[in-house]
Structure formats: structure tokens, C-alpha cells
XYZ file of C-alpha atoms in Angstrom:
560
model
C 158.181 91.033 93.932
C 155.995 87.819 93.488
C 153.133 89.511 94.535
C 153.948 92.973 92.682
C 153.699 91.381 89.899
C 150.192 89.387 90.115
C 148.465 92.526 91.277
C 149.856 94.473 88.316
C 148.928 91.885 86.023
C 145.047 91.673 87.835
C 144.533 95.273 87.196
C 146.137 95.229 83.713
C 143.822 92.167 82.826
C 140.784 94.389 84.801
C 141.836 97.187 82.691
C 141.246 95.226 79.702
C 138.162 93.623 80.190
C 136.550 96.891 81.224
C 137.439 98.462 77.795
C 136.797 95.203 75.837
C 133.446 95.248 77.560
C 132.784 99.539 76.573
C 133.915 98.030 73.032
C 131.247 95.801 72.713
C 128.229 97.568 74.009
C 129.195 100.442 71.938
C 129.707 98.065 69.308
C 125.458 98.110 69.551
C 124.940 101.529 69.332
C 125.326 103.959 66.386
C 127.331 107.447 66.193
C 124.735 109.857 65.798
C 126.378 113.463 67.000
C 130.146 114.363 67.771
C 132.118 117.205 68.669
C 135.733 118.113 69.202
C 134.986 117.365 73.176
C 132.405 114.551 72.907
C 131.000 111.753 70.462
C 126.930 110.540 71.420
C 126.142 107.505 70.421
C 122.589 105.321 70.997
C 121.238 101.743 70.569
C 118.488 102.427 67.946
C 116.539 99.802 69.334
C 116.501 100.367 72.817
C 117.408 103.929 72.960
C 120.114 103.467 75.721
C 122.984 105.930 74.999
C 126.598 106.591 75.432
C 128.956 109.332 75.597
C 132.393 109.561 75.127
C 134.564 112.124 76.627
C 137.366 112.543 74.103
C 139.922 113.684 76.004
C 140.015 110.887 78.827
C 138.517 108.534 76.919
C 135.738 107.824 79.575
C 132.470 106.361 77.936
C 129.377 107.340 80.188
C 126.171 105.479 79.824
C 122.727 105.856 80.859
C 122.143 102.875 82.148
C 124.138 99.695 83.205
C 125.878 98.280 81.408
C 126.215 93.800 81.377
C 123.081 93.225 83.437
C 123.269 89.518 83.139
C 126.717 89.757 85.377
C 126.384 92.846 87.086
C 122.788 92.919 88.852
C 122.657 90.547 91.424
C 119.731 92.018 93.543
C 116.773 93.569 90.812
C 114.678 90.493 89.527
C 112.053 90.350 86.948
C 110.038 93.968 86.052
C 112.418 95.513 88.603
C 115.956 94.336 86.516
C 114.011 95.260 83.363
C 113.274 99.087 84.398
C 117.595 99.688 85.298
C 117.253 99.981 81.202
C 114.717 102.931 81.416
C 115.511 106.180 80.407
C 112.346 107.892 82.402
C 109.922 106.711 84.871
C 106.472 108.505 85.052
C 103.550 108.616 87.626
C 100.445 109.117 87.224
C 96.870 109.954 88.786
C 93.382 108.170 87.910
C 90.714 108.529 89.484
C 92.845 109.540 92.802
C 94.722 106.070 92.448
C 98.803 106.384 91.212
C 99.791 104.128 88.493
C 103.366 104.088 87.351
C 104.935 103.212 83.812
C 108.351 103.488 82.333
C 109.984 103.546 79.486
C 111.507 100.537 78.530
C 108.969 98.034 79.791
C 105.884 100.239 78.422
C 107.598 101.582 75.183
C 110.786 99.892 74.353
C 109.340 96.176 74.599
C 106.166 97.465 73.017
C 108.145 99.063 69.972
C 106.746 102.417 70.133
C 109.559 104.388 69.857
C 110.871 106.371 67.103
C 114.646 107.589 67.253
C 115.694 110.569 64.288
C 118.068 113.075 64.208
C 118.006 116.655 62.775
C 119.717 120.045 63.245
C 122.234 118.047 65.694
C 119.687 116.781 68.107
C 118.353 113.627 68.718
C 114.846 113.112 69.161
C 113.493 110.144 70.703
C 109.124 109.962 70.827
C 108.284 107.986 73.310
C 104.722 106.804 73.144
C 104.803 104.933 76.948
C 101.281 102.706 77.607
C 99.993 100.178 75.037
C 98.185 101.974 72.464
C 96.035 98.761 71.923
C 95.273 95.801 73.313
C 96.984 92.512 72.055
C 93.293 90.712 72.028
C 92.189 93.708 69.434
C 94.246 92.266 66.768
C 92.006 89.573 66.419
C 89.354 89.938 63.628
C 85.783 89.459 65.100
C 84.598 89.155 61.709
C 86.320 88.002 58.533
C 85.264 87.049 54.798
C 86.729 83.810 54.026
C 88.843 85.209 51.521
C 90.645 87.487 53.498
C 90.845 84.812 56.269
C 92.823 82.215 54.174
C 94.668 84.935 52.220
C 96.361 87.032 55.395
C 95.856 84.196 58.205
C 95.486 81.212 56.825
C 97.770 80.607 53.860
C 100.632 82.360 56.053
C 101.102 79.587 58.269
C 103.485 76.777 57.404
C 102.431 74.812 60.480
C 99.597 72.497 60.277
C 98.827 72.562 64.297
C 99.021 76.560 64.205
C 96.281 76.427 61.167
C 94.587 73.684 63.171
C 94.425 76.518 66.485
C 93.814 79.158 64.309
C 90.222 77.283 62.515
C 89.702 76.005 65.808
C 88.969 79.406 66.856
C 86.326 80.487 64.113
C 83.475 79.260 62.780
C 82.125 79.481 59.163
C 79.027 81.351 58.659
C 76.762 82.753 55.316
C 72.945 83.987 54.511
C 71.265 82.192 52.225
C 68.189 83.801 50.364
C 64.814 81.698 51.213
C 63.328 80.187 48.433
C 58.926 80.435 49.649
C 57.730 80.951 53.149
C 59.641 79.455 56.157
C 57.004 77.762 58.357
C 58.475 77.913 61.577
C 60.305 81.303 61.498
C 63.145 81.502 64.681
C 62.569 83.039 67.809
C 65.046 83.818 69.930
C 64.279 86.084 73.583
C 65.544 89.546 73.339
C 66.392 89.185 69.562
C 64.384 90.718 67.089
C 64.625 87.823 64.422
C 62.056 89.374 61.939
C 64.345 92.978 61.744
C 67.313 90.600 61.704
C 66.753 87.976 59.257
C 63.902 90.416 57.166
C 60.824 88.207 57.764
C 62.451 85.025 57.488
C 63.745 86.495 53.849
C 67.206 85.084 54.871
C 68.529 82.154 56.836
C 71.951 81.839 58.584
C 73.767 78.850 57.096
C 77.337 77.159 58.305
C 78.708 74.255 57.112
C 77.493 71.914 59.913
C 74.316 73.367 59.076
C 74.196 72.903 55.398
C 75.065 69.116 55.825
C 72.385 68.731 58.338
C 70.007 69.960 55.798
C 70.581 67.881 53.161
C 69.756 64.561 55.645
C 66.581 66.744 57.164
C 64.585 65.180 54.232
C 65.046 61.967 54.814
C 64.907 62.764 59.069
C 62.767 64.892 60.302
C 63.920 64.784 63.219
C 67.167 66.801 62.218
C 65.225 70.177 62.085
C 65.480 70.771 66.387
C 69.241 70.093 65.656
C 69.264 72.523 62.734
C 67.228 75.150 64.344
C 69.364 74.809 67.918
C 72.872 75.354 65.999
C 70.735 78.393 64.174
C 70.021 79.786 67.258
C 73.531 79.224 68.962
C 75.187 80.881 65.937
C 72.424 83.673 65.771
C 73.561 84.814 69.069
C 76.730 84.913 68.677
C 76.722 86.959 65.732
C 74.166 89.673 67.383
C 76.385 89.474 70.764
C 79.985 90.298 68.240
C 78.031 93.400 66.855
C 76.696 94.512 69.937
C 80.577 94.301 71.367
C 81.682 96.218 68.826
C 79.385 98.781 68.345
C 79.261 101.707 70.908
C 75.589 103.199 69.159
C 74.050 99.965 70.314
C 73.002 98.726 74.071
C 70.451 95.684 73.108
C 70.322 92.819 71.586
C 67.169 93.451 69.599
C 69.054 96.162 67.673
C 70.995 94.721 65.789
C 69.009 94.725 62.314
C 69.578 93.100 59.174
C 71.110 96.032 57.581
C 74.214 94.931 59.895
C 74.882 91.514 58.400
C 73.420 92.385 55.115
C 77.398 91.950 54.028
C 76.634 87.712 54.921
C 74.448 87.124 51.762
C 76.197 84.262 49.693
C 79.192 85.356 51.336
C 81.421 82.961 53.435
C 82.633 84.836 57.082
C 84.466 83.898 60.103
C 83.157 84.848 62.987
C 85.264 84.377 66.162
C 84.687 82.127 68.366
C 85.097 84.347 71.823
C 88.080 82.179 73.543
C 89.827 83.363 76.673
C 92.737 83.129 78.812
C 95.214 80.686 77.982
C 93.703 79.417 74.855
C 93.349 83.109 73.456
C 96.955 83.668 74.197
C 98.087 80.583 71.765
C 95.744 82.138 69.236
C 97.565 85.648 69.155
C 100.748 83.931 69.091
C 99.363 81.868 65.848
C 98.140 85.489 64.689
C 101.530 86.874 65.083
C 103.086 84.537 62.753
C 101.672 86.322 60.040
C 100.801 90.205 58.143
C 98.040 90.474 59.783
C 97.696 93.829 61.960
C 95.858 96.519 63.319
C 95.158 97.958 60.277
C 93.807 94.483 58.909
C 91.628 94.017 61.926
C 90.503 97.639 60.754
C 89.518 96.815 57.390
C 87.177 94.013 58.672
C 85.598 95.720 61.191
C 84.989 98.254 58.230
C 83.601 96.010 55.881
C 81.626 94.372 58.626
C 79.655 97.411 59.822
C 81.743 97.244 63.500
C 83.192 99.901 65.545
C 86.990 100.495 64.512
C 89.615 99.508 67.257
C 89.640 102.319 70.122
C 93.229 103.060 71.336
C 93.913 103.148 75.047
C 93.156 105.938 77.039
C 96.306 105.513 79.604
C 99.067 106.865 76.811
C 101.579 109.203 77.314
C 103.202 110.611 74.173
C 106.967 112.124 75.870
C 109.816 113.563 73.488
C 113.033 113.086 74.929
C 115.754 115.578 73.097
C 119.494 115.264 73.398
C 122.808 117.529 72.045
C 125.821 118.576 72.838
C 127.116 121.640 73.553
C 130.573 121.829 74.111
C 132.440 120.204 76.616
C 128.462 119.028 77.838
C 126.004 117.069 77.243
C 122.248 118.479 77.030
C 119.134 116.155 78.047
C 115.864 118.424 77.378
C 112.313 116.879 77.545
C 109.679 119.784 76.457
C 106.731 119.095 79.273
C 104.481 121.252 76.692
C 104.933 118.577 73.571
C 103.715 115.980 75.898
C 100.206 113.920 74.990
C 98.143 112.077 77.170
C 94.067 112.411 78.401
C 92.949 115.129 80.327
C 91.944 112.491 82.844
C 95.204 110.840 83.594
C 97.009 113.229 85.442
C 100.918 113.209 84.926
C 102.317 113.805 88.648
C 105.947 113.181 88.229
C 108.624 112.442 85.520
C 112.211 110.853 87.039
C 114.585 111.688 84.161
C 117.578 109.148 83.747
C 117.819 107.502 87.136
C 120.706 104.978 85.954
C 123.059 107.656 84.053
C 126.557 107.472 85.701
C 125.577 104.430 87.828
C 128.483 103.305 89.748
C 128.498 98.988 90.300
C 128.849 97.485 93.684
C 132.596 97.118 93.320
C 133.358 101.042 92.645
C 134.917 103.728 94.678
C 133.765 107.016 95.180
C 130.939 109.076 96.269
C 127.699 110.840 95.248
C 127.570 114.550 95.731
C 124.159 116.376 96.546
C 123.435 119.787 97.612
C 122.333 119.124 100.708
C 122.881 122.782 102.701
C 126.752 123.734 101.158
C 127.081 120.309 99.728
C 127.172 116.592 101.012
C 128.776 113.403 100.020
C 127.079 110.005 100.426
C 130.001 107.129 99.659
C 129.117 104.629 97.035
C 128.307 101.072 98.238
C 127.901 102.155 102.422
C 126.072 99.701 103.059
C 123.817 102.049 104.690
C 120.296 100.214 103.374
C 118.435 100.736 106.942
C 117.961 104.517 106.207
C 116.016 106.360 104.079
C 117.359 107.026 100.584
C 118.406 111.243 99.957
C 115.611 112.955 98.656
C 115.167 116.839 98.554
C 113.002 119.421 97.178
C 115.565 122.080 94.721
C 115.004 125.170 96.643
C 112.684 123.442 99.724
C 109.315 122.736 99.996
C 106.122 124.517 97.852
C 104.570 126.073 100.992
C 101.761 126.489 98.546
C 101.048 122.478 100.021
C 100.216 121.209 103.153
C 103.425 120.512 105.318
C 103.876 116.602 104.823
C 105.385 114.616 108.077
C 109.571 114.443 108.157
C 111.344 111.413 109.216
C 114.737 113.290 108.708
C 115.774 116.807 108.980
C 117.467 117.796 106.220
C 119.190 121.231 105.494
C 117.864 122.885 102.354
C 118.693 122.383 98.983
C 120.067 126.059 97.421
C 121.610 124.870 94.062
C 120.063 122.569 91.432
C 122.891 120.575 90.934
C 124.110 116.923 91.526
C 126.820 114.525 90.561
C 129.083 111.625 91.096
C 132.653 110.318 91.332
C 133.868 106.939 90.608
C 137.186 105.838 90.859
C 139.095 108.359 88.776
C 136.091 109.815 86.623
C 133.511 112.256 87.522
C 130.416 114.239 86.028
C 128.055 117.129 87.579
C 124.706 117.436 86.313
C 122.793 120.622 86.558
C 118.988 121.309 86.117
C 118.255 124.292 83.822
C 115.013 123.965 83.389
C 112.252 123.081 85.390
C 114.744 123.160 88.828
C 112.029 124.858 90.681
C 109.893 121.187 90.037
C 112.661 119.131 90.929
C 113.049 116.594 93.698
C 117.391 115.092 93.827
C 117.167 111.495 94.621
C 120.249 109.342 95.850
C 120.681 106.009 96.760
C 123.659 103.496 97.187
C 123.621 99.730 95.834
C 122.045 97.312 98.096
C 118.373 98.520 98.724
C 116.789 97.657 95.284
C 119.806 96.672 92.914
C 123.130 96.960 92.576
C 124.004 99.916 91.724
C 124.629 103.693 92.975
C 122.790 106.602 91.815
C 121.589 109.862 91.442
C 119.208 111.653 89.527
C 116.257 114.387 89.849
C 112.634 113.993 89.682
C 110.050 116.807 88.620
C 106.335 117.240 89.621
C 104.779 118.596 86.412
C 101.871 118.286 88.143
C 102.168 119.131 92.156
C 99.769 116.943 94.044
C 98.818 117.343 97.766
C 96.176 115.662 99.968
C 93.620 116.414 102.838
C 91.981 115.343 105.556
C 88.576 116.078 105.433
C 86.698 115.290 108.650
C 83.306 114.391 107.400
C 81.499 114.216 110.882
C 79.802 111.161 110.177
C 80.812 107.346 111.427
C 83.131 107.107 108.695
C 85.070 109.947 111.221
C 87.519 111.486 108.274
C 89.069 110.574 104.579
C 92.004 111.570 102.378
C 91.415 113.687 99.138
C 93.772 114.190 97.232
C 94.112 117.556 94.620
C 96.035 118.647 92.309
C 97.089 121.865 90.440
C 94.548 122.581 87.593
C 97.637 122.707 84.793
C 100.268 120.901 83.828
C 103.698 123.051 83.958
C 104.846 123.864 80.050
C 108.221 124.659 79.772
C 111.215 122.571 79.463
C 112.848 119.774 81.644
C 116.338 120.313 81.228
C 119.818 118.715 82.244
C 123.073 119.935 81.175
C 125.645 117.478 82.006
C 129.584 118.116 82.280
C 132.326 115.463 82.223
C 134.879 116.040 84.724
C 138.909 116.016 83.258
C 141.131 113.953 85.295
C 142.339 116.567 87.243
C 139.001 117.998 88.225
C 137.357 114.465 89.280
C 136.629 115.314 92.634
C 133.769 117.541 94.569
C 136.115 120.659 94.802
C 136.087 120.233 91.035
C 132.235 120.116 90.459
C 132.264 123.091 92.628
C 134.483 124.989 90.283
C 133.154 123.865 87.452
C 129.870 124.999 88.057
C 131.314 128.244 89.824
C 132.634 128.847 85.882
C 129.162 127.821 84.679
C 127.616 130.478 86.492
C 129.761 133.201 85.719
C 129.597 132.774 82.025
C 126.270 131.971 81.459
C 124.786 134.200 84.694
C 127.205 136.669 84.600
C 128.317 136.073 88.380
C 131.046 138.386 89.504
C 133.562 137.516 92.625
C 133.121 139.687 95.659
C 135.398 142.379 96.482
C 137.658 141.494 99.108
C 136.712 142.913 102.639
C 138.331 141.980 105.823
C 134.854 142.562 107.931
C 133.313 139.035 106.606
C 130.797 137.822 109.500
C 131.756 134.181 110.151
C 128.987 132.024 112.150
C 129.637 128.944 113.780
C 127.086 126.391 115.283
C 127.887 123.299 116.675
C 125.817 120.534 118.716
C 127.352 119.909 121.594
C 125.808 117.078 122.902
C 122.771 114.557 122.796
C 120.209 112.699 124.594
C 120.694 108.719 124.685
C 119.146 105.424 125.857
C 122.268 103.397 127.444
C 121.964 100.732 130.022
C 123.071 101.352 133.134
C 124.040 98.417 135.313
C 121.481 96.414 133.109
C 118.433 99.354 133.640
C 118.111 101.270 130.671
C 118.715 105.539 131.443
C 118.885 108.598 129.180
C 122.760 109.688 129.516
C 124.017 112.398 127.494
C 126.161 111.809 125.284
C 129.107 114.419 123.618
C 129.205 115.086 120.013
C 131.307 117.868 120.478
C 133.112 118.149 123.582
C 134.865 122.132 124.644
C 138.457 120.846 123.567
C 137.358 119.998 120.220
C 135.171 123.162 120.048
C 137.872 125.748 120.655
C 140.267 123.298 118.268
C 138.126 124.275 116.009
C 137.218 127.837 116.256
């Protein structure tokens, strides 16, 4: 009775803290679409989502939830991607470079969540647009400097680091003829400074001028910090200007904008030290569109966004008892030149922990299950082609045989809850992927990837020393319809593989009109069944190949 009573009140007290815990993460995430069958709801800063299943009450979510407790395994970028809602891959210049969502989007706050017409659209742009080093000004009137820098930090040491950085620089107007103009190798000082018209001035410079009457021996001093800050000017305008290749230029009409007016120019820092300078910068308004203005005003190049961006609209809305995921391939943005090879659409949705019961279903041949937390981490994961392979491709090697994948369906079962997803769109693209807890993290899953672009590779024997190499090709457009997932939440009573059989037995008939067969009593019926194998066993310590039953005649006419 003793011990009755302790396990009911451990599962009552497990009971609770599960629902306390769905409380609070969906106490971070707004209602944005409901239904009589279903409410949606996201974080609008991360744009994880939920959905509630009214009539059991079962929350789903599309990724894990209490990753400080629950992931024991995933550590650093790896941890960080269980909150991703895609993961892409993509070709440049033959080499595969991968991104995700969260890390390359969500960190970088490029997304932008809205809702209309009872969808929710979430634009994804994945890649850094910029670089974090081109929100520092290059050049920068002194006005502007103290008024959106300067005056915006309350920290004496961070507006020590900041002036640190720059130095002060001006033309002055020569008043008669300079008798030793500068000359500088590779810098045309006469088209730069118009004849020795104009001389470059700093502060340091301007103090040493006033003592170069009474010490003549001042002027090398003068004329070496003219020539130091000479080149770096040219070498900041020659950075930043893509119409220019040489020093020599860069002509006065470029720092005309100098005369009697007081600039920063940047100092060039790197590594360590330019990292504590952008976190100074961050403490203030300045941005992009500051570092913009100055380029403008200083006759530079304006910022140039990355080139590896992918813009990706992720749509979502329900539809009845089910939830639809749709991303249209064809909205999609990115450079001709960075090839967009696969797209894994919500890897984490459904994910079962390490503790959890159940099994993953996949259409492996009439349907397999692969039982959550097996342990099984010295085989491959489940992967299959929807449909088999594109015999338009070179047959790849196989480490397993597999039977073929006929439906484009997949789903899961934990404890007493289940869902069954099923591709609509883009199935003939799709790749189902399964794995249990163990290998990477801690958690079960299965999802579906799609090859928007299908990529092969071959051999090419070039009959030289180098004997042969791999090229790799690719199909010459991008697919553009739509990626989409329908997914249906199992009722209590259905929560079980029969169930997503049935369930998407119903789906077919009503949206694919399929009809049951007439009842006939001259059904074929085929049986196959391996009867035995070949196996290394020692025999009296000396290793033979003994065969070995895996079906023996008993159990064969048992069951026939």
C-alpha cells in the first residue's frame, strides 16, 4: 500500500511539473491563430511555436522544450541549432556550407514574424547581411563623431577606446608657396593636395608647428606624421572605393570635403582590439545607415551586403483538425552563385526526450517502427528517398538495403500522444530522416529533407598523373513550387501506428478521392521469407562460416 501510494504521488507530482513547465514556455509565446480543433501560438522573438490540440489538451512544439535540463549531449553551436526551425545547405564554388536558422537569423535579428488572412508568415533572411566591422565609420566629421558616438557614452574608458581608435585630421589652405612640397612613392601628392594648395593638418601636427619656428629641426617630425597620415587617408579611400586600384588615384577632388573641416579617420585596428571597439560602438545609435551617411558625405563606396544570404518565407495555418507548414521554394532569394542543395524543414517538431516511450514510424516498404531511446547509436541513422532514388543520378554506394519508400508520410508516438505528418508538396524532393537520442543530443526525431536543387558527382579520369577527380553538378534550376507539411494530431484513441494508418487512409479518400476495393476472394497473397544466413562463429577457438537460421521450417509453415 506503502509503495502504491509513493508511485501515485511521483507521477501525480510528474504530471504536474510537465504541465507547469507547458505553462511557462507558452507563457513566452503569443496566440496568433485558433480554431475549434487547435490554438497556434509562437515566441515572437525566436519564432519557436506551439500547438495545442484542444481536445486532449496536448501542446506540441517545434523544438525542445527546457534545454538547460533536458540536453545533456549537444554542446555549444550544436545545442544552439535543436532551436532551429530549418537547416539549409548550400554549394560554392563546389564546396558545401551549411547555415540554419536560429544561429544565422534568430541571433542575428533578421526575422520578421506578421500575420494576415490566418497565416503566419515568418521571413527569414538566414546569413549576415553585413559584416559587424562595416559598422564602423572609416571617415567621420567631428560633429557627427561626438554627436552619435561620442556624447552617447556615459563611460569614460569606452570614450577613451573609442578616441583611441581615430585620429583627428583637416586641410588647411596654404598661405604662399610651400618650399619643400611632399613626396610620397606611389602617391600622386600634386593631384592630391592641388600643387601644394592644401596641407593635411591634425592636432599633433598643428602644435608641432607652432614650436617649428623657434626649432627647425621639428619640420622632419612634421613632414614624417604628414606622410604617415597621408597614407592612411589615400589607403581608407582606396578600401572603399571599388572604381579605384592605385594609390596615385586618389585625387583631391576625394578629400576636397577636409578643407577647414575637422574628420576622424579610423585608425585600421584588428582582432581583439577591434572587437572592444564594436562593442563601444554598440552602446550607442549609431548604425548601418549612419556608417552610410559618412561614407556618402565622404566620397566612399556605400556598405556592400553579403553575397551568402538566403531570404526563406516560412508560412503556417491551420486547417482543421491539422496543422499546415508551407515554405514557397519560388519566394526564396539568394545569388545565382550559391547554390541551395537542400532545405531540412523542422527537424525537432514532436521530439520525444530521453526518458519517453514510444516509437517513430517511417515508411520504410509497408511501414516500420524504430523505438525511441534504443540505444542503437552504432548504426546508421534512417534515411530514405520518398518514392526511391532519381535514377536521373549516378547510383551512390549503399551501406544498408533498405525497402522503398511508397508513401510520403512520417510520424511519432510518445507515451499516450501521437501525430503523422504528411508531405504535400514537394514529396517527390524529399529525403525522411530518423534518429533516436544518443548520437548527437538527446532527443528522438523525425523529419524530411528536400533537394531543391539535386546535386550528383563524377569521376572524371583525366589520364594524366593526377589519375582521376570528383566534379560535382547540379541541375541548372532551382525547383519552384511549394514545400509543404500537413500535420495531424492523433486523439487518444488513435495514438498508435494502426491509427496514423487510418488516419491518413481517410486523408486520402477525401482529398484523393480513393475508393475501397471490391471484395474478391481470388486476392494473390506472396510470401518471402529468409531462411537462413551466413556467419563468422568460432569453432573450437578457429573462426568458420556456419549458417545460421533466421527462419527455421517449423516457424515457416506456423506462419503460412
Amino acid at each position: 500500500l506503502i509503495i502504491s501510494i509513493v508511485l501515485c504521488t511521483c507521477y501525480a507530482f510528474s504530471a504536474l511539473t510537465v504541465a507547469a513547465e507547458t505553462e511557462m514556455k507558452l507563457d513566452d509565446m503569443q496566440l496568433l491563430l485558433e480554431n475549434p480543433n487547435l490554438a497556434f501560438y509562437m515566441n515572437m522573438t525566436t519564432a519557436e511555436f506551439a500547438v495545442e490540440a484542444r481536445e486532449t489538451g496536448d501542446v506540441w512544439y517545434s523544438n525542445p522544450i527546457n534545454l538547460e535540463e533536458t540536453e545533456t549531449i549537444a554542446l555549444g553551436d550544436s545545442a544552439k541549432r535543436l532551436k532551429a526551425q530549418f537547416l539549409l545547405e548550400y554549394y560554392y564554388l563546389d564546396k558545401p556550407q551549411t547555415m540554419n536558422s536560429y544561429i544565422d537569423s534568430v541571433l542575428l535579428d533578421q526575422v520578421d514574424i506578421s500575420v494576415e488572412d490566418s497565416k503566419v508568415r515568418v521571413h527569414y533572411t538566414v546569413g549576415k547581411e553585413y559584416n559587424d566591422e562595416d559598422g564602423i565609420p572609416l571617415l567621420i566629421s567631428q560633429e557627427r563623431f561626438e554627436e552619435h558616438l561620442l556624447d552617447k557614452l556615459t563611460s569614460a574608458q569606452d570614450k577613451k577606446q573609442l578616441l583611441d581608435a581615430y585620429e583627428l585630421i583637416y586641410l588647411q589652405e596654404v598661405e604662399g608657396e610651400i618650399e619643400k612640397p611632399l613626396k610620397i612613392s606611389l602617391i600622386d601628392t600634386d593631384a592630391l593636395y592641388e600643387k601644394g594648395k592644401y596641407q593635411l593638418f591634425s592636432p599633433d601636427i598643428a602644435e608641432l608647428v607652432e614650436k617649428a619656428d623657434e626649432q627647425d629641426s621639428l619640420q622632419a617630425q612634421i613632414d614624417a606624421l604628414r606622410v604617415q597620415l597621408t597614407v592612411s587617408l589615400v589607403k581608407t579611400i582606396l578600401g572603399a572605393r571599388e572604381d579605384y586600384f592605385e594609390l596615385g588615384e586618389v585625387t583631391f577632388s576625394d578629400i576636397a570635403q577636409l578643407v577647414d573641416r575637422p574628420t576622424y579617420i579610423y585608425k585600421g585596428l584588428s582582432g581583439f582590439r577591434q572587437r572592444k571597439l564594436l562593442e563601444v560602438i554598440k552602446k550607442t545609435d549609431y548604425g548601418l545607415s549612419d556608417a552610410n551617411l559618412d561614407r556618402s558625405e565622404n566620397h566612399l563606396d556605400p556598405i556592400k551586403p553579403n553575397e551568402a544570404v538566403f531570404h526563406i518565407p516560412l508560412e503556417y495555418y491551420l486547417d482543421g483538425e491539422n496543422l499546415v507548414v508551407n515554405l514557397p521554394v519560388g519566394e526564396i532569394g539568394f545569388t545565382e552563385d550559391y547554390l541551395l542543395t537542400s532545405l531540412t524543414l523542422l527537424s525537432f517538431f514532436g521530439a520525444a526526450d530521453d526518458r519517453e516511450k514510444g516509437y517513430i514510424f517511417v515508411p520504410d516498404g509497408s511501414g516500420a517502427l524504430i523505438y525511441l531511446n534504443n540505444g542503437k547509436t552504432n548504426v546508421n541513422a534512417y534515411a530514405s528517398r520518398v518514392y526511391g532514388d532519381d535514377y536521373a543520378l549516378p547510383p551512390g554506394a549503399k551501406r544498408t538495403i533498405s525497402q522503398q519508400t511508397y508513401l510520403p508520410v512520417f510520424g511519432m508516438k510518445h507515451e499516450d500522444k501521437a501525430f503523422l505528418a504528411i508531405i504535400e508538396d514537394g514529396d517527390a524532393l524529399a529525403r525522411i530522416k530518423a534518429d533516436t537520442s544518443g548520437r548527437g543530443h538527446s532527443f528522438n526525431t523525425v523529419y524530411a529533407e528536400f533537394l531543391p536543387i539535386p546535386t550528383g558527382s563524377l569521376t572524371l579520369h583525366t589520364g594524366t598523373e593526377h589519375g582521376s577527380q570528383d566534379k560535382k553538378f547540379y541541375q541548372s534550376d532551382i525547383y519552384q513550387g511549394n514545400i509543404t507539411v500537413r500535420f495531424a494530431f492523433l486523439g487518444r484513441q488513435e495514438a498508435d501506428y494502426v491509427g496514423m494508418a487510418s488516419h491518413y487512409r481517410g486523408y486520402l479518400m477525401q482529398k484523393h478521392g480513393l475508393q475501397r476495393l471490391a471484395h474478391s476472394p481470388d486476392i494473390p497473397f506472396y510470401l518471402e521469407l529468409v531462411g537462413a544466413i551466413d556467419k563468422m562463429r568460432p569453432i573450437m577457438g578457429i573462426p568458420r562460416v556456419v549458417r545460421e537460421a533466421l527462419t527455421t521450417f517449423d516457424q515457416a509453415h506456423e506462419i503460412v
